[in-house]
Amino acid sequence: MVTAIRYHASVAYFFAKLAVQRQLEYPLFLVSWFLMIPLQYISGVWVLKLMVEQFQALAGWTFPQLAFLYGLGLLSHGLSVIFFIQTWHIDNMVIRGDFDRMLLRPMNVFFQFVVNYVNFIGFIDLIPGFLIFFYGCAQIGFDWNVINVLKLLGVVIGGMFIRASICTIMGSAAFWTKRSGSLVSLTLATMERTTMYPLSLYPRLIQLALTFILPIGFISFYPASDFIGQEDGFTFPVGLAIWTPVVGLLIFALCHFIFQSGLKRYESAGS
């Protein structure tokens, strides 16, 4: 068991090392992303500030609370961009026949798919996430006790798995249809918008769908409500922040099943 874990860890490290080396070949490309990505998200939170100041609180959420919510969502977004950006491009991998090599190797294909690429550029996405989140924490007086820190780690990691799993599920449609890029793009846009605002802002039917069908609400809204003390959305038997890592593991298991089912329908790209 220990030998198998070490072997898989070494394979993951090898893939990550190669991916980072390829990206560092073009340092000026990193500089351009370093300028664009933080500007994009900082402008987003600035729009939130203007909306609240010029009009009113959104569904009872003040700007400091919205900054906390937005920043919390950006942390899991940044991690998913680093470790799971390949889930956005399953259809391209199907068309190019990238799974051919994975099928020839004596190793689980899903594991290879998950670890085959580490997006070093994704660390830039974490910069505005940390800035906005810590700003929100300072404004709402977040209590940095051990329990809250552990819950926060679980929420961020669980949110990463929820994001990656949803993209994998949508992207796996390519095994049957050959194309799923538009579906994944729509899903990414939906996650970006719905993690930026309180879920209670939407009609009850939308809240239901984003809780029990596509559990996007668990990425940031429900845990933020728990940390802040807002009583919004649906009621759960235990603390809302606890549910995010649980939902993350459950939907990751579901995406693994769907991926494996789709892989049986995979057709090689041919010559």
Short mmCIF file of C-alpha atoms in Angstrom, two decimals:
data_model
loop_
_atom_site.label_atom_id
_atom_site.label_comp_id
_atom_site.label_asym_id
_atom_site.label_seq_id
_atom_site.Cartn_x
_atom_site.Cartn_y
_atom_site.Cartn_z
CA MET A 1 0.00 0.00 0.00
CA VAL A 2 2.75 2.44 1.01
CA THR A 3 4.76 1.52 -2.10
CA ALA A 4 1.76 2.20 -4.33
CA ILE A 5 1.18 5.59 -2.72
CA ARG A 6 4.83 6.53 -3.17
CA TYR A 7 4.75 5.41 -6.80
CA HIS A 8 1.63 7.43 -7.62
CA ALA A 9 3.04 10.45 -5.74
CA SER A 10 6.27 10.25 -7.77
CA VAL A 11 4.28 10.11 -11.02
CA ALA A 12 2.23 13.15 -9.97
CA TYR A 13 5.43 15.01 -9.07
CA PHE A 14 6.98 14.16 -12.45
CA PHE A 15 3.93 15.44 -14.35
CA ALA A 16 3.85 18.62 -12.26
CA LYS A 17 7.56 19.27 -12.80
CA LEU A 18 7.26 18.92 -16.57
CA ALA A 19 4.19 21.18 -16.69
CA VAL A 20 5.88 23.96 -14.70
CA GLN A 21 9.05 23.74 -16.80
CA ARG A 22 7.03 24.16 -20.00
CA GLN A 23 5.24 27.22 -18.66
CA LEU A 24 8.43 28.89 -17.44
CA GLU A 25 9.84 28.82 -20.98
CA TYR A 26 7.85 31.99 -21.72
CA PRO A 27 8.31 34.35 -18.72
CA LEU A 28 6.81 37.38 -20.48
CA PHE A 29 3.58 35.41 -20.84
CA LEU A 30 3.48 35.11 -17.05
CA VAL A 31 3.97 38.86 -16.70
CA SER A 32 0.95 39.60 -18.90
CA TRP A 33 -1.23 37.27 -16.82
CA PHE A 34 0.12 38.84 -13.63
CA LEU A 35 -1.23 42.18 -14.82
CA MET A 36 -4.56 41.05 -16.27
CA ILE A 37 -5.92 38.52 -13.76
CA PRO A 38 -5.69 40.61 -10.55
CA LEU A 39 -7.15 43.60 -12.41
CA GLN A 40 -10.11 41.49 -13.51
CA TYR A 41 -11.06 40.36 -10.01
CA ILE A 42 -10.23 43.60 -8.21
CA SER A 43 -12.52 45.42 -10.66
CA GLY A 44 -15.22 42.85 -9.90
CA VAL A 45 -15.16 43.55 -6.18
CA TRP A 46 -15.06 47.28 -6.92
CA VAL A 47 -18.32 46.91 -8.88
CA LEU A 48 -19.83 45.19 -5.84
CA LYS A 49 -18.78 48.10 -3.66
CA LEU A 50 -20.35 50.64 -6.01
CA MET A 51 -23.60 48.65 -6.22
CA VAL A 52 -23.98 48.45 -2.45
CA GLU A 53 -22.99 52.06 -1.80
CA GLN A 54 -25.19 53.54 -4.55
CA PHE A 55 -28.23 51.34 -3.98
CA GLN A 56 -28.56 48.98 -1.01
CA ALA A 57 -27.26 45.78 0.54
CA LEU A 58 -27.73 42.71 -1.66
CA ALA A 59 -30.26 40.38 -0.01
CA GLY A 60 -29.20 41.81 3.34
CA TRP A 61 -25.46 41.34 2.69
CA THR A 62 -23.24 44.39 3.28
CA PHE A 63 -20.12 45.08 1.21
CA PRO A 64 -17.65 43.66 3.81
CA GLN A 65 -19.73 40.46 3.90
CA LEU A 66 -19.82 40.35 0.09
CA ALA A 67 -16.04 40.81 -0.03
CA PHE A 68 -15.65 37.88 2.37
CA LEU A 69 -18.01 35.78 0.24
CA TYR A 70 -16.32 36.73 -3.03
CA GLY A 71 -12.81 36.23 -1.68
CA LEU A 72 -13.69 32.81 -0.24
CA GLY A 73 -14.97 31.71 -3.63
CA LEU A 74 -11.85 33.01 -5.39
CA LEU A 75 -9.58 30.91 -3.17
CA SER A 76 -11.14 27.64 -4.33
CA HIS A 77 -11.26 29.02 -7.88
CA GLY A 78 -7.51 29.67 -7.79
CA LEU A 79 -6.75 26.15 -6.55
CA SER A 80 -8.97 24.60 -9.21
CA VAL A 81 -7.19 26.64 -11.90
CA ILE A 82 -3.84 25.34 -10.61
CA PHE A 83 -4.66 21.66 -10.21
CA PHE A 84 -7.73 20.99 -12.36
CA ILE A 85 -7.68 23.30 -15.38
CA GLN A 86 -7.48 20.19 -17.58
CA THR A 87 -11.11 19.47 -16.66
CA TRP A 88 -12.04 22.46 -18.85
CA HIS A 89 -10.62 20.83 -21.99
CA ILE A 90 -11.79 17.22 -22.02
CA ASP A 91 -13.38 17.64 -25.46
CA ASN A 92 -10.07 18.79 -26.96
CA MET A 93 -8.33 15.82 -25.38
CA VAL A 94 -10.93 13.50 -26.91
CA ILE A 95 -10.60 15.04 -30.38
CA ARG A 96 -6.77 14.99 -30.28
CA GLY A 97 -6.68 11.44 -28.95
CA ASP A 98 -4.77 12.41 -25.80
CA PHE A 99 -6.35 9.55 -23.89
CA ASP A 100 -4.63 7.05 -26.20
CA ARG A 101 -1.35 7.44 -24.31
CA MET A 102 -3.09 7.20 -20.96
CA LEU A 103 -4.84 3.99 -21.95
CA LEU A 104 -1.52 2.43 -22.94
CA ARG A 105 0.09 3.11 -19.58
CA PRO A 106 -0.33 0.58 -16.73
CA MET A 107 -2.03 3.12 -14.49
CA ASN A 108 -5.56 4.30 -13.79
CA VAL A 109 -6.61 6.73 -16.55
CA PHE A 110 -8.59 8.99 -14.23
CA PHE A 111 -5.55 9.39 -11.98
CA GLN A 112 -3.41 10.28 -14.99
CA PHE A 113 -6.02 12.76 -16.17
CA VAL A 114 -6.15 14.47 -12.77
CA VAL A 115 -2.38 14.80 -12.27
CA ASN A 116 -1.19 15.22 -15.86
CA TYR A 117 -1.06 19.02 -15.70
CA VAL A 118 -0.32 21.62 -13.02
CA ASN A 119 -1.07 25.15 -14.15
CA PHE A 120 1.67 27.28 -12.58
CA ILE A 121 0.00 30.42 -13.93
CA GLY A 122 -2.99 29.63 -11.73
CA PHE A 123 -1.07 30.87 -8.68
CA ILE A 124 -1.69 34.36 -10.05
CA ASP A 125 -5.44 33.74 -9.58
CA LEU A 126 -4.81 33.27 -5.87
CA ILE A 127 -3.34 36.76 -5.44
CA PRO A 128 -6.63 38.73 -5.77
CA GLY A 129 -8.38 35.92 -3.91
CA PHE A 130 -6.15 36.35 -0.87
CA LEU A 131 -6.32 40.16 -1.04
CA ILE A 132 -10.11 40.30 -1.24
CA PHE A 133 -10.63 37.52 1.31
CA PHE A 134 -8.33 38.99 3.95
CA TYR A 135 -9.87 42.41 3.39
CA GLY A 136 -13.30 40.89 3.99
CA CYS A 137 -12.00 39.05 7.08
CA ALA A 138 -10.64 42.30 8.53
CA GLN A 139 -13.90 44.15 7.84
CA ILE A 140 -16.22 41.56 9.41
CA GLY A 141 -13.89 40.77 12.32
CA PHE A 142 -13.30 37.13 11.39
CA ASP A 143 -12.20 35.08 14.40
CA TRP A 144 -8.97 33.25 13.52
CA ASN A 145 -9.34 30.49 16.09
CA VAL A 146 -8.20 26.91 15.44
CA ILE A 147 -11.72 25.62 14.68
CA ASN A 148 -12.44 28.35 12.15
CA VAL A 149 -9.06 27.88 10.45
CA LEU A 150 -9.64 24.12 10.11
CA LYS A 151 -13.16 24.74 8.79
CA LEU A 152 -11.78 27.32 6.37
CA LEU A 153 -9.20 24.86 5.00
CA GLY A 154 -11.92 22.24 4.54
CA VAL A 155 -14.15 24.75 2.76
CA VAL A 156 -11.45 25.92 0.32
CA ILE A 157 -10.33 22.38 -0.53
CA GLY A 158 -13.91 21.13 -0.71
CA GLY A 159 -14.83 24.06 -2.95
CA MET A 160 -11.93 23.19 -5.24
CA PHE A 161 -13.21 19.62 -5.59
CA ILE A 162 -16.76 20.82 -6.24
CA ARG A 163 -15.56 23.11 -9.04
CA ALA A 164 -13.34 20.44 -10.58
CA SER A 165 -16.00 17.74 -10.32
CA ILE A 166 -18.72 19.83 -11.96
CA CYS A 167 -16.38 20.71 -14.84
CA THR A 168 -15.38 17.06 -15.22
CA ILE A 169 -19.00 15.94 -15.30
CA MET A 170 -19.88 18.51 -17.94
CA GLY A 171 -16.69 17.91 -19.92
CA SER A 172 -17.20 14.14 -19.91
CA ALA A 173 -20.14 14.65 -22.25
CA ALA A 174 -17.45 14.80 -24.95
CA PHE A 175 -16.98 11.03 -24.67
CA TRP A 176 -20.48 10.69 -26.14
CA THR A 177 -20.83 13.88 -28.21
CA LYS A 178 -17.17 14.73 -29.04
CA ARG A 179 -17.77 18.36 -28.06
CA SER A 180 -18.54 19.80 -24.62
CA GLY A 181 -16.61 23.09 -24.65
CA SER A 182 -19.72 25.28 -24.77
CA LEU A 183 -21.28 23.38 -21.87
CA VAL A 184 -18.13 23.75 -19.79
CA SER A 185 -17.87 27.46 -20.65
CA LEU A 186 -21.47 27.98 -19.55
CA THR A 187 -20.78 26.07 -16.33
CA LEU A 188 -17.67 28.14 -15.58
CA ALA A 189 -19.58 31.40 -16.18
CA THR A 190 -22.39 30.19 -13.92
CA MET A 191 -19.97 29.32 -11.12
CA GLU A 192 -18.18 32.65 -11.47
CA ARG A 193 -21.40 34.66 -11.21
CA THR A 194 -23.23 32.63 -8.58
CA THR A 195 -20.25 32.48 -6.18
CA MET A 196 -19.91 36.25 -6.40
CA TYR A 197 -23.38 37.04 -5.03
CA PRO A 198 -25.48 35.63 -2.17
CA LEU A 199 -27.54 32.64 -3.26
CA SER A 200 -30.54 34.14 -1.46
CA LEU A 201 -30.57 36.85 -4.13
CA TYR A 202 -32.01 34.35 -6.64
CA PRO A 203 -35.52 32.85 -6.87
CA ARG A 204 -36.19 29.83 -4.67
CA LEU A 205 -36.14 27.43 -7.63
CA ILE A 206 -32.65 28.62 -8.63
CA GLN A 207 -31.49 28.26 -5.03
CA LEU A 208 -32.80 24.70 -5.02
CA ALA A 209 -30.96 23.86 -8.27
CA LEU A 210 -27.68 25.42 -7.08
CA THR A 211 -27.88 23.50 -3.81
CA PHE A 212 -29.05 19.99 -4.70
CA ILE A 213 -28.45 19.62 -8.46
CA LEU A 214 -25.30 21.64 -9.10
CA PRO A 215 -24.07 22.22 -5.51
CA ILE A 216 -22.41 25.55 -6.31
CA GLY A 217 -23.90 27.08 -3.16
CA PHE A 218 -21.53 25.00 -1.04
CA ILE A 219 -18.45 26.58 -2.67
CA SER A 220 -18.76 29.90 -0.86
CA PHE A 221 -22.34 30.94 -0.01
CA TYR A 222 -23.25 28.38 2.65
CA PRO A 223 -19.86 28.37 4.40
CA ALA A 224 -19.72 32.18 4.30
CA SER A 225 -23.21 32.29 5.82
CA ASP A 226 -21.97 30.00 8.58
CA PHE A 227 -18.86 32.07 9.33
CA ILE A 228 -20.72 35.39 9.22
CA GLY A 229 -23.84 34.19 11.01
CA GLN A 230 -26.31 34.90 8.20
CA GLU A 231 -29.39 32.68 8.16
CA ASP A 232 -30.02 32.34 4.43
CA GLY A 233 -30.92 29.54 2.03
CA PHE A 234 -31.82 26.04 3.19
CA THR A 235 -31.41 24.60 6.68
CA PHE A 236 -28.98 21.72 7.27
CA PRO A 237 -28.62 19.57 10.39
CA VAL A 238 -25.03 20.64 11.19
CA GLY A 239 -22.86 23.70 10.52
CA LEU A 240 -22.95 24.78 6.89
CA ALA A 241 -19.16 25.04 6.55
CA ILE A 242 -18.84 21.35 7.45
CA TRP A 243 -20.89 20.35 4.42
CA THR A 244 -18.55 21.78 1.78
CA PRO A 245 -15.77 19.13 2.08
CA VAL A 246 -18.42 16.40 2.39
CA VAL A 247 -20.20 17.54 -0.76
CA GLY A 248 -16.82 17.95 -2.46
CA LEU A 249 -15.87 14.32 -1.82
CA LEU A 250 -19.30 13.01 -2.83
CA ILE A 251 -19.45 14.87 -6.12
CA PHE A 252 -15.82 13.98 -6.86
CA ALA A 253 -16.77 10.31 -6.51
CA LEU A 254 -19.71 10.96 -8.86
CA CYS A 255 -17.50 12.67 -11.44
CA HIS A 256 -15.08 9.71 -11.29
CA PHE A 257 -17.95 7.33 -12.06
CA ILE A 258 -19.21 9.46 -14.97
CA PHE A 259 -15.68 9.87 -16.35
CA GLN A 260 -15.06 6.12 -16.22
CA SER A 261 -18.42 5.45 -17.89
CA GLY A 262 -17.60 7.92 -20.65
CA LEU A 263 -14.14 6.47 -21.11
CA LYS A 264 -15.75 3.18 -22.20
CA ARG A 265 -17.24 5.11 -25.13
CA TYR A 266 -13.94 6.75 -26.04
CA GLU A 267 -12.79 6.28 -29.65
CA SER A 268 -9.15 6.72 -30.59
CA ALA A 269 -8.32 9.68 -32.82
CA GLY A 270 -6.87 7.31 -35.41
CA SER A 271 -4.11 8.17 -37.89
#
